[in-house]
XYZ file of C-alpha atoms in Angstrom:
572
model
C 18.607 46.117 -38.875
C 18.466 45.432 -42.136
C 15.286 43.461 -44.208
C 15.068 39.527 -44.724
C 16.250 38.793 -48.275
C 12.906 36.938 -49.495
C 12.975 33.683 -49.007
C 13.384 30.981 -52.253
C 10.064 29.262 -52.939
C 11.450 27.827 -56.493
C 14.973 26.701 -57.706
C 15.297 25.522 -61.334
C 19.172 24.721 -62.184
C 20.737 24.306 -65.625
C 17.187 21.848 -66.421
C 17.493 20.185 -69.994
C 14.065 18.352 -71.217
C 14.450 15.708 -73.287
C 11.691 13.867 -75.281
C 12.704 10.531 -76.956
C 9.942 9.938 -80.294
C 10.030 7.523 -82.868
C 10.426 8.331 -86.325
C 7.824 6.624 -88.123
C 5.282 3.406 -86.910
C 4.270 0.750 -88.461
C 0.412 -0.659 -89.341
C -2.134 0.030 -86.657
C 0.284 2.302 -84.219
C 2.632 -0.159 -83.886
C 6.521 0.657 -84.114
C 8.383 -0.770 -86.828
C 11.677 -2.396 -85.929
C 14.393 -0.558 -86.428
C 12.990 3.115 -86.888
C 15.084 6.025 -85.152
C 14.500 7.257 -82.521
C 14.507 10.968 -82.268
C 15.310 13.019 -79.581
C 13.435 16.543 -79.138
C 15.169 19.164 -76.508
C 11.877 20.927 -75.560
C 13.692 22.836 -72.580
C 17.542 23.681 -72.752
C 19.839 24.405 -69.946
C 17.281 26.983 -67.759
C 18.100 28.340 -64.869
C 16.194 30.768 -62.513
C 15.501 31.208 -58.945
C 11.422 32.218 -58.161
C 10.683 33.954 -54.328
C 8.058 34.099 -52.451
C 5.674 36.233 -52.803
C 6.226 36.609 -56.744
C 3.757 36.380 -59.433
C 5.846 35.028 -62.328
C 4.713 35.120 -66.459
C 6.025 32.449 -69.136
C 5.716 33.908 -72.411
C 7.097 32.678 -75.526
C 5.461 31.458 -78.803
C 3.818 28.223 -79.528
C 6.726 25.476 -79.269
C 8.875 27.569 -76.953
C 8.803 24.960 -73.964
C 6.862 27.176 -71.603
C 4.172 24.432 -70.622
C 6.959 21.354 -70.482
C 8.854 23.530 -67.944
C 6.168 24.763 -65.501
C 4.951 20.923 -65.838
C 8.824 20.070 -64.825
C 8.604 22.802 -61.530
C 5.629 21.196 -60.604
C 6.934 17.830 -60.565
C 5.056 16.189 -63.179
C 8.076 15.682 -66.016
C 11.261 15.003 -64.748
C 13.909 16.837 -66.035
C 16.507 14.983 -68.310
C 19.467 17.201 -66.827
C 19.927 19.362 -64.069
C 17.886 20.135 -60.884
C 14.147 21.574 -59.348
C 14.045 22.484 -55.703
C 10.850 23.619 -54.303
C 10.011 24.658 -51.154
C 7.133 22.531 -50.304
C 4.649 20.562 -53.037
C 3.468 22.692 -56.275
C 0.576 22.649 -57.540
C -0.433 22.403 -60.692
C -4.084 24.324 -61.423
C -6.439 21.546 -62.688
C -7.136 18.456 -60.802
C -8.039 16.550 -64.346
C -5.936 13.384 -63.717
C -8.089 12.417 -60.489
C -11.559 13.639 -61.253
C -14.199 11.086 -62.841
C -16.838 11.887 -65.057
C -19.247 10.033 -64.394
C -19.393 11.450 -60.972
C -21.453 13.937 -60.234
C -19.502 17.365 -59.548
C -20.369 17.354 -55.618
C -18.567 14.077 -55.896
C -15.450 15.479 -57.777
C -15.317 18.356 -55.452
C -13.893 15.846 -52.618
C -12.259 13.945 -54.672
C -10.162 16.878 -56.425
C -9.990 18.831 -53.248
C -8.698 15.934 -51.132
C -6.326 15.214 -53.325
C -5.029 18.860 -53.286
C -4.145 17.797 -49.337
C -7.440 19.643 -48.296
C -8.806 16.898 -44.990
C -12.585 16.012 -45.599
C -13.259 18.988 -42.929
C -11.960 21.337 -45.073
C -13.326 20.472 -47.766
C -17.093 20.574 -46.046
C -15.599 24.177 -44.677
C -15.134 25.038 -48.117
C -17.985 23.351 -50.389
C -20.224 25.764 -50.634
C -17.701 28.199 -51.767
C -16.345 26.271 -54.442
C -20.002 25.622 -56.003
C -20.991 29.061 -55.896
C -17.605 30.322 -57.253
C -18.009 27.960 -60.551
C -21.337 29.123 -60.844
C -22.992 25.847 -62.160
C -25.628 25.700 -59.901
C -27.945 22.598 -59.357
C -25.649 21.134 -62.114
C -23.160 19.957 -59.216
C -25.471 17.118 -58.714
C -25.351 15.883 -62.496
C -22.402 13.889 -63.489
C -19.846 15.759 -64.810
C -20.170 14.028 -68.194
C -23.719 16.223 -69.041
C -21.350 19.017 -68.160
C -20.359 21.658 -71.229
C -16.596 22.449 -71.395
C -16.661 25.594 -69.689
C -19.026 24.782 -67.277
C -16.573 21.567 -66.359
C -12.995 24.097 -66.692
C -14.928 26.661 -64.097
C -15.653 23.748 -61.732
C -12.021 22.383 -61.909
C -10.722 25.926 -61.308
C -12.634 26.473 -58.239
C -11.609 22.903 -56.853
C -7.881 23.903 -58.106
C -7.945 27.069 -55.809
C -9.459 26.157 -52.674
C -5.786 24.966 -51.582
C -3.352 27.589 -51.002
C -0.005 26.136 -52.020
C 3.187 27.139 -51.854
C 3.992 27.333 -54.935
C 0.603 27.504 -57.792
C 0.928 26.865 -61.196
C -1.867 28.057 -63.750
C -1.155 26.962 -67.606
C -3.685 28.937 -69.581
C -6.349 28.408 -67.081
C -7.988 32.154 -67.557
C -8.983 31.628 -71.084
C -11.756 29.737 -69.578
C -15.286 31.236 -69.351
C -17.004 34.255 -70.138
C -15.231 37.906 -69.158
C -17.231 38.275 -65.858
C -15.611 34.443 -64.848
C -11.805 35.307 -65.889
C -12.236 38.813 -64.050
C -13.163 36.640 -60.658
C -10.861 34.085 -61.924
C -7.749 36.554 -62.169
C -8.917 37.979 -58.500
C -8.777 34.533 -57.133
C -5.023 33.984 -58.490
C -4.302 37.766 -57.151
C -5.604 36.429 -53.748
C -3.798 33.619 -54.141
C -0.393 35.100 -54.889
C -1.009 37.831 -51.650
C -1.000 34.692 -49.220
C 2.750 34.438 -49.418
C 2.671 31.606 -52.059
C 4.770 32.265 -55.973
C 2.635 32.118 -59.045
C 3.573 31.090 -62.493
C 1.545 31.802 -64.947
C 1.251 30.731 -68.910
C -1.038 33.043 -70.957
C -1.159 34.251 -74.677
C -2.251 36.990 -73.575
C 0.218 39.769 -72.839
C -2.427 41.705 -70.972
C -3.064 39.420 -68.360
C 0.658 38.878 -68.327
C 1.415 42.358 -67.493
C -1.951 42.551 -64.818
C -1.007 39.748 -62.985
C 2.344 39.161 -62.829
C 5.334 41.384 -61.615
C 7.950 39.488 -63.526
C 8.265 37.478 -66.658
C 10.596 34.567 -68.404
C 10.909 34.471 -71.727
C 11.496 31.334 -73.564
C 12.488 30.564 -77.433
C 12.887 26.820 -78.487
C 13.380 25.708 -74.815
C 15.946 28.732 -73.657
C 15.519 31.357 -71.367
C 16.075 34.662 -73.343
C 14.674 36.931 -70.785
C 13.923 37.278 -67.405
C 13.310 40.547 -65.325
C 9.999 42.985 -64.898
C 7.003 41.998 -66.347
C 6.907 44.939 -68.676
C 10.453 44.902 -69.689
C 10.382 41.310 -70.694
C 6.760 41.725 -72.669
C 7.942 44.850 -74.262
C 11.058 43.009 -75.800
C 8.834 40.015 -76.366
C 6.392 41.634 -78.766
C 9.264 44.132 -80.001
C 11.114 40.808 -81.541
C 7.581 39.142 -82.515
C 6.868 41.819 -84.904
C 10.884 42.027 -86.125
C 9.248 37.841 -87.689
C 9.360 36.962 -91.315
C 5.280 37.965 -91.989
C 5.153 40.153 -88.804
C 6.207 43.199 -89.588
C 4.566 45.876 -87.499
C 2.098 47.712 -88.751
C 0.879 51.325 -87.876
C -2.817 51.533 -86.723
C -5.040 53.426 -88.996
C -5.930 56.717 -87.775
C -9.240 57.178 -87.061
C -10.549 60.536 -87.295
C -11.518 62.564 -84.096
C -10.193 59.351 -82.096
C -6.826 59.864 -80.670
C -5.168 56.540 -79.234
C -2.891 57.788 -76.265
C -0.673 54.282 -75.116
C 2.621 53.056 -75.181
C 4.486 49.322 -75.045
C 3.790 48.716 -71.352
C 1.833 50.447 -68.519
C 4.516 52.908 -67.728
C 5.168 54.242 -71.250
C 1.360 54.394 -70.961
C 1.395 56.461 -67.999
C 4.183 58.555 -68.908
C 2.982 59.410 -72.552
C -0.771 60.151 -71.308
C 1.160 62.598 -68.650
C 3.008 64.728 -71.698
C -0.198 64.617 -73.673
C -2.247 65.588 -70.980
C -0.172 67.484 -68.948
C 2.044 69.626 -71.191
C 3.136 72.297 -68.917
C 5.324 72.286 -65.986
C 4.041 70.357 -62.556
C 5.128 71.771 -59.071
C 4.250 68.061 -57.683
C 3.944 64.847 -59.168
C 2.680 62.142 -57.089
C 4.768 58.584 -57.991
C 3.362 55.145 -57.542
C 3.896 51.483 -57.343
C 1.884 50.078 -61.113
C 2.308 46.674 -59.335
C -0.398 48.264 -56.501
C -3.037 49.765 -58.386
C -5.489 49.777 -55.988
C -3.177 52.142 -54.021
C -2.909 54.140 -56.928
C -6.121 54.538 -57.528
C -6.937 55.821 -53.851
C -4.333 58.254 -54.558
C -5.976 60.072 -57.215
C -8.817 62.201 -55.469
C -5.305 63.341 -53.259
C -3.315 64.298 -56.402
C -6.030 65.860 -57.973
C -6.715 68.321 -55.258
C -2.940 69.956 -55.723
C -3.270 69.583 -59.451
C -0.497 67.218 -59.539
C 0.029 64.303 -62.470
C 0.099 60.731 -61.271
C 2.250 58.571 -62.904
C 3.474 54.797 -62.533
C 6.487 53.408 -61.669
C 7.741 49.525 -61.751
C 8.262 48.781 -58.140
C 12.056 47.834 -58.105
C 13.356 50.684 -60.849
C 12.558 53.625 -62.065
C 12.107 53.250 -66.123
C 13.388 55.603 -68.148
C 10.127 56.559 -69.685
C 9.169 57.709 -66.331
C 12.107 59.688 -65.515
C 12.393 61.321 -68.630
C 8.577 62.400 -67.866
C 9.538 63.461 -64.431
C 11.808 65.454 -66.108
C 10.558 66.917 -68.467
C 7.532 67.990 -65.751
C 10.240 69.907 -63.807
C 8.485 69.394 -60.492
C 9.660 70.864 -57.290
C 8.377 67.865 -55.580
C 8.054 64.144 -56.383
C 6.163 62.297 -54.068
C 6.931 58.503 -53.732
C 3.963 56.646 -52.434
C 4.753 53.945 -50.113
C 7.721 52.076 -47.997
C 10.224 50.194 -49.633
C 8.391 47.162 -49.136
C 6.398 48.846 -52.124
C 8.744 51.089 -53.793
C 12.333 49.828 -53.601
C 15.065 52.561 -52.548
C 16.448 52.432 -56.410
C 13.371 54.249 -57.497
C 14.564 56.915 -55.120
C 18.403 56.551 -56.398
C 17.636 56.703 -59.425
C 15.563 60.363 -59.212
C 17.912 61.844 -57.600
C 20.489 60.564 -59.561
C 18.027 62.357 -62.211
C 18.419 65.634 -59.974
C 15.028 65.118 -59.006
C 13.823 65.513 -55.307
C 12.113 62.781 -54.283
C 9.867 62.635 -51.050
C 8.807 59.097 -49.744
C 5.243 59.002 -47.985
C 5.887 55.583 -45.801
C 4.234 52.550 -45.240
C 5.073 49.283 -45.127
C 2.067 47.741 -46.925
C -0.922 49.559 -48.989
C -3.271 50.218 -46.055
C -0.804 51.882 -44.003
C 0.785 53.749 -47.311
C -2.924 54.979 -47.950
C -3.367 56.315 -44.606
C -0.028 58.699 -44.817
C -1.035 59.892 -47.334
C -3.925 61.763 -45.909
C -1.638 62.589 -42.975
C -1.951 66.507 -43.229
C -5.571 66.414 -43.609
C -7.808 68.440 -41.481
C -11.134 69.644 -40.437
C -10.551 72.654 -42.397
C -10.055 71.006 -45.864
C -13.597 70.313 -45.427
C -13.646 66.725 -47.009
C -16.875 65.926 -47.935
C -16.800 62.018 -48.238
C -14.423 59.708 -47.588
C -14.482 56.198 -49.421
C -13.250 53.329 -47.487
C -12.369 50.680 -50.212
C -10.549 46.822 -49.204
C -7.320 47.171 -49.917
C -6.803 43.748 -52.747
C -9.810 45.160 -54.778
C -9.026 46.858 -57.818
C -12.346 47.173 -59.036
C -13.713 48.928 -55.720
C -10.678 51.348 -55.894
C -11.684 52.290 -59.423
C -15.503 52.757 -58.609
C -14.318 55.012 -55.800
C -11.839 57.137 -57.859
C -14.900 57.172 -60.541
C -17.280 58.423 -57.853
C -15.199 60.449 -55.604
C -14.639 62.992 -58.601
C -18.353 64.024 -58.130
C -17.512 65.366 -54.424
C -14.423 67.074 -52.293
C -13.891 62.973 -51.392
C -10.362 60.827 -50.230
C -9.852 57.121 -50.548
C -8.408 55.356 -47.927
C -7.167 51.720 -48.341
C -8.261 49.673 -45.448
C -8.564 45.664 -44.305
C -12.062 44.498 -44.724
C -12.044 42.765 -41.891
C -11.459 45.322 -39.516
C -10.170 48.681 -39.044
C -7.538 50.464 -37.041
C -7.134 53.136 -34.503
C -5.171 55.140 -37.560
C -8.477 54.801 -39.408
C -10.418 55.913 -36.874
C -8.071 58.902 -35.757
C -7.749 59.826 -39.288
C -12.312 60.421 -39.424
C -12.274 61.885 -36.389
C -9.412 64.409 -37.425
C -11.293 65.231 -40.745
C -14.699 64.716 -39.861
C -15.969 64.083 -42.780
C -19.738 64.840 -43.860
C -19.981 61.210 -44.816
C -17.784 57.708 -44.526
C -19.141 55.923 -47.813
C -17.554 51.845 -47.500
C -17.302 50.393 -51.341
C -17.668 46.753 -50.878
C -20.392 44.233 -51.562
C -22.170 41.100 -49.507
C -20.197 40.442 -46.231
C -16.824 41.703 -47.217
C -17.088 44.556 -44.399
C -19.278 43.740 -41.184
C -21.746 45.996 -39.798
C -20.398 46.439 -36.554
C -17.703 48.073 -38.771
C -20.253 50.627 -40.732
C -21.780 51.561 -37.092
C -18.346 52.223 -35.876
C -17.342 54.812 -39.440
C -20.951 56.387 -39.167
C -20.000 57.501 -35.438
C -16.897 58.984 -36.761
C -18.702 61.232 -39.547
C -21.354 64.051 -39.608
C -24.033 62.245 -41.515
C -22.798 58.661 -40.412
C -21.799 55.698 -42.625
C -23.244 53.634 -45.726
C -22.161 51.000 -47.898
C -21.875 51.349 -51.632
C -22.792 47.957 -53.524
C -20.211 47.917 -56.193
C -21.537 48.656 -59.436
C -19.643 47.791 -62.450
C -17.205 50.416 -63.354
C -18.921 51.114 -66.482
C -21.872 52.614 -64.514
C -19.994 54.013 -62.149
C -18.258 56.207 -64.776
C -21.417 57.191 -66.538
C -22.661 58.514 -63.291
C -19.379 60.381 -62.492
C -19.923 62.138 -65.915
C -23.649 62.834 -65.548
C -22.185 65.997 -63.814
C -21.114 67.304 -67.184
C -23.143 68.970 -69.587
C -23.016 68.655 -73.149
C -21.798 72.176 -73.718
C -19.289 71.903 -71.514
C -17.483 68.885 -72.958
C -14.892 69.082 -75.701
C -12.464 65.972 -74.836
C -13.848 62.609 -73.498
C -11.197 60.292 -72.399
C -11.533 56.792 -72.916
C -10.088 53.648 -71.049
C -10.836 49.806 -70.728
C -13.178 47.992 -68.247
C -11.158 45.064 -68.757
C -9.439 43.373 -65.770
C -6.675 43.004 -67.443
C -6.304 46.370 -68.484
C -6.425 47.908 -65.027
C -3.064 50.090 -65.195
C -4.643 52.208 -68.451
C -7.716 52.632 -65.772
C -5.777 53.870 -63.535
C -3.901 56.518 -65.510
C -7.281 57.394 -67.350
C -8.612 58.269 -64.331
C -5.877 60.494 -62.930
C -5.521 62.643 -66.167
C -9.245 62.666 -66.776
C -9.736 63.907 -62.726
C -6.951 66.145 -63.058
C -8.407 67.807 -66.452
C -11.940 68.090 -65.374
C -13.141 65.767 -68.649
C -15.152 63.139 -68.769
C -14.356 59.477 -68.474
C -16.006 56.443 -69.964
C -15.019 53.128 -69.904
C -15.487 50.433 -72.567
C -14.744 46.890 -73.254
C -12.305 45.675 -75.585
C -14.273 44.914 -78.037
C -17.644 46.842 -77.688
C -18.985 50.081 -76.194
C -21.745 48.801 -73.108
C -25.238 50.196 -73.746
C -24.547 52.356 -70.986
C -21.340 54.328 -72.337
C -23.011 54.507 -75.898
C -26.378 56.569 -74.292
C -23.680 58.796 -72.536
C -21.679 59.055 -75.837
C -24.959 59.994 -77.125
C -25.702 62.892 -74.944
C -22.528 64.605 -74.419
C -21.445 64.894 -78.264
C -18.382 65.358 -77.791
C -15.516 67.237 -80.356
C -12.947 64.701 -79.544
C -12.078 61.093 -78.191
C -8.606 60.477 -76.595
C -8.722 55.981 -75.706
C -5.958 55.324 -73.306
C -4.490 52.253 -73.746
C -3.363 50.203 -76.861
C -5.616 47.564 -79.172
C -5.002 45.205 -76.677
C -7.234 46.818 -74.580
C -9.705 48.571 -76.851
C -9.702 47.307 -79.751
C -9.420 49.376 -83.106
C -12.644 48.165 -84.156
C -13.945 50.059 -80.981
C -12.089 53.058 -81.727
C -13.722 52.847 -85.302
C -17.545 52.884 -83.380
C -15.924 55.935 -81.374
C -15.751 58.386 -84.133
C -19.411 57.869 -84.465
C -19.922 60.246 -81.379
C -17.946 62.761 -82.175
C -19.446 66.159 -83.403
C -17.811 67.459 -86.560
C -16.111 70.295 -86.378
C -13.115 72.041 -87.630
C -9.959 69.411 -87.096
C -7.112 70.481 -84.878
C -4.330 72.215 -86.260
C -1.694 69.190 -84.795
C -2.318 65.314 -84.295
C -2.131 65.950 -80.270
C -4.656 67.599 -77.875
C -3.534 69.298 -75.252
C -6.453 68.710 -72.929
């Protein structure tokens, strides 16, 4: 029987915006008689159709119409021409035309949450939530005119998102707060998007385009120019910005001892890291979904154990970066992680097409994916620990991969709120020393940690999630100074996640250390393990978007001199 088409969530047809603004007005505001009247197209003839389920970016520069038309789809400017279908209401994120200031917050929470359709139950279901998620504190009794900007934005976010609507949309709402806030904030939307609702999303920044969104419209002076995957349409997006009068690109400074290893989207990324690290032939390289990269992640410990590269793929094509890489890799074997519910059937096509063969390991969502792949496992592979990590967190899949390369571990994708009898016949097949569950607060019950400890040798425990900083700077404790040549270098950022990912499988794979920074500084934590391990040379994955060239700059600062490489590239 073949799969439901998804279903339409958003349908914008040939819509034309049309602002009418006179030309000129007279003393005090007023309009003189007779001025023209000018008429300003901010959105021309645009047509798309959105689906559920989609997470949707609107790029385009200052001027390009990208806020008039998600404030059209959401029902707050009419269009001058054509038509906007939704199925059900949207929602625009921000709740600032019914909240009152001289309220006090606990006030505005009802208020903004009723008017989202929440019923007064809900909303005392949901109260406490909402305070602790903006993180104001005994300020939600104050009236929300003693409130500072951000402290007022985080409030209005969390009342914006206790709703789930059908269709959400978020105009530049993450550039509000401090990094630990848009990290939660971007989780929230992720959550948000996973309930079966479509996204759209307007952000300057191209990172959090590509992190949260798995496709992308491009506008210029009110017309669609673009529309397709998120990293096709930002690639050809920043291509033509630096093609602008003034904006010609310009090559980063090298920076001596610190190689930059990154490409125009998180697939050129993966594949280039894979030919720099990787330079010989592969009998097996494992192939996964970059729109899943918590999946990817708890495929890592896997690939690693059969030395095999992991790259990325876009989930509906295979890009020709990645199948020149597969390629030029010569494997016998290319394993496709996941169903085609993750992985359409073109990605397949199109490797064999490539005279590649291409194995799928089914599954129709990530849990069940992550669970075939450890399929073949046995007793006698003696696994020391394996991580149980919820399957929507990124950041617990990247502390595992970080901490797993410290034992013989696997990572196994799993619901937090309960497992399944293919969890527990998978333990009691491998029977592990240890079943380690990566989650913090009440996000996994104990009932649940009894139930894993019975299934291992040494029982179960919970690992509070430390940032992935530390986690990394543990992971490398296990190498000593004299042992380290290469350190490899990626991005804590949230936004960054995919050059985390592929970090971590070349740096597992390699047996180097790996250390993650932020964008713009090195943590006090990475520096002291900079410090100690001295290493000959830095390889940053990822571009200045994600660590910054300043940062590379502080890099070469750890580096031991020694005798420069013959060539630009180091083979790892």
């Amino acid at each position: 029987m073949a799969e439901a088409e998804p279903r339409p969530s958003v349908i914008v047809s040939h819509v034309d915006v049309v602002y009418r603004v006179f030309a000129g007005s007279g003393p005090g505001g007023g309009r003189r008689p007779g001025r023209r009247v000018r008429e300003i197209r901010a959105v021309k003839d645009v047509s798309f159709v959105a689906h559920h389920g989609e997470s949707i970016g609107v790029i385009g520069r200052n001027g390009s119409g990208k806020s008039t038309l998600l404030r059209t789809v959401a029902g707050l400017v009419p269009p001058t021409a054509g038509e906007v279908w939704a199925d059900g209401t949207p929602s625009l994120l921000g709740v600032n035309a019914v909240l009152v200031r001289q309220l006090s917050g606990a006030r505005n929470v009802y208020i903004g949450a009723q008017a989202l359709g929440l019923s007064r139950a809900r909303v005392d279901e949901v109260y406490d939530e909402i305070v602790e998620f903006s993180g104001i504190g005994d300020a939600i009794h104050l009236p929300m005119s003693t409130y500072s900007s951000g402290m007022a934005a985080r409030l209005r976010f969390a009342i914006s998102t206790a709703a789930v609507p059908p269709v959400l949309v978020v105009d530049e709402a993450l550039a509000t707060g401090d990094r630990h806030f848009r990290a939660r904030s971007q989780e929230r939307i992720e959550r948000l998007r996973d309930q079966a609702g479509t996204v759209f999303l307007v952000s300057h920044s191209a990172a959090t385009i590509r992190s949260m969104c798995d496709r992308a419209l491009w506008l210029e002076q009110g017309a669609l120019v673009m529309d397709g995957p998120v990293d096709e349409v930002v690639a050809a997006y920043e291509a033509a910005a630096d093609r602008l009068p003034g904006r010609a690109a310009t090559k980063e400074p090298s920076v001596s001892g610190v190689e930059r290893w990154s490409g125009g989207s998180r697939y050129h990324t993966s594949a280039m890291v894979s030919r720099h690290g990787t330079p010989g032939r592969r009998d097996t390289v494992l192939l996964t979904s970059g729109a899943e990269l918590a999946l990817a992640l708890s495929a890592v410990p896997a690939a690693t154990k059969v030395g095999a590269p992991v790259l990325l793929t876009a989930p509906g094509r295979l890009m020709p970066t990645t199948r020149k890489e597969l390629t030029r890799l010569h494997a016998h074997r290319v394993v496709l992680l996941g169903g085609p519910e993750i992985v359409s059937d073109e990605v397949v096509s199109s490797g064999v097409d490539a005279g590649l063969s291409v194995e799928r390991v089914a599954g129709d969502d990530t849990v069940s994916a992550s669970l075939a792949l450890h399929a073949d496992v046995r007793a006698d592979d003696q696994v020391d620990v394996v991580y149980l990590v919820p399957h929507q967190h990124v950041e617990a899949a990247l502390v595992a991969a970080l901490t797993a390369r410290t034992t013989d571990a696997r990572i196994v994708l799993m619901d937090p709120q309960g497992s399944t009898s293919a969890h527990e016949e998978l333990l009691e097949r491998v029977r592990p020393r240890q079943v380690v569950v990566v989650a913090d607060g009440e996000e996994v019950a104990p009932s649940l940690l009894a139930q894993f400890g019975r299934l291992s040798v040494e029982g179960a425990e919970r690992l509070l999630i430390p940032s992935p900083e530390q986690a990394a700077v543990e992971a490398s404790a296990v190498f000593a100074p004299e042992q380290v040549g290469v350190v490899i270098i990626s991005s804590a950022e949230r936004a960054a996640a995919a050059d985390a990912v592929t970090a971590t499988a070349v740096a597992s794979l390699v047996d180097a250390p790996l250390l993650l920074v932020e964008r713009d500084e090195v943590p006090p934590a990475t520096h002291t393990e900079l410090e100690r391990l001295q290493p000959s040379h830095i390889v940053v994955v990822g571009g200045p978007m994600s660590v910054s060239l300043a940062v590379r700059q502080a890099l070469a600062g750890y580096v031991r001199p020694v005798e420069p490489p013959p060539d630009d590239d180091v083979d790892l």
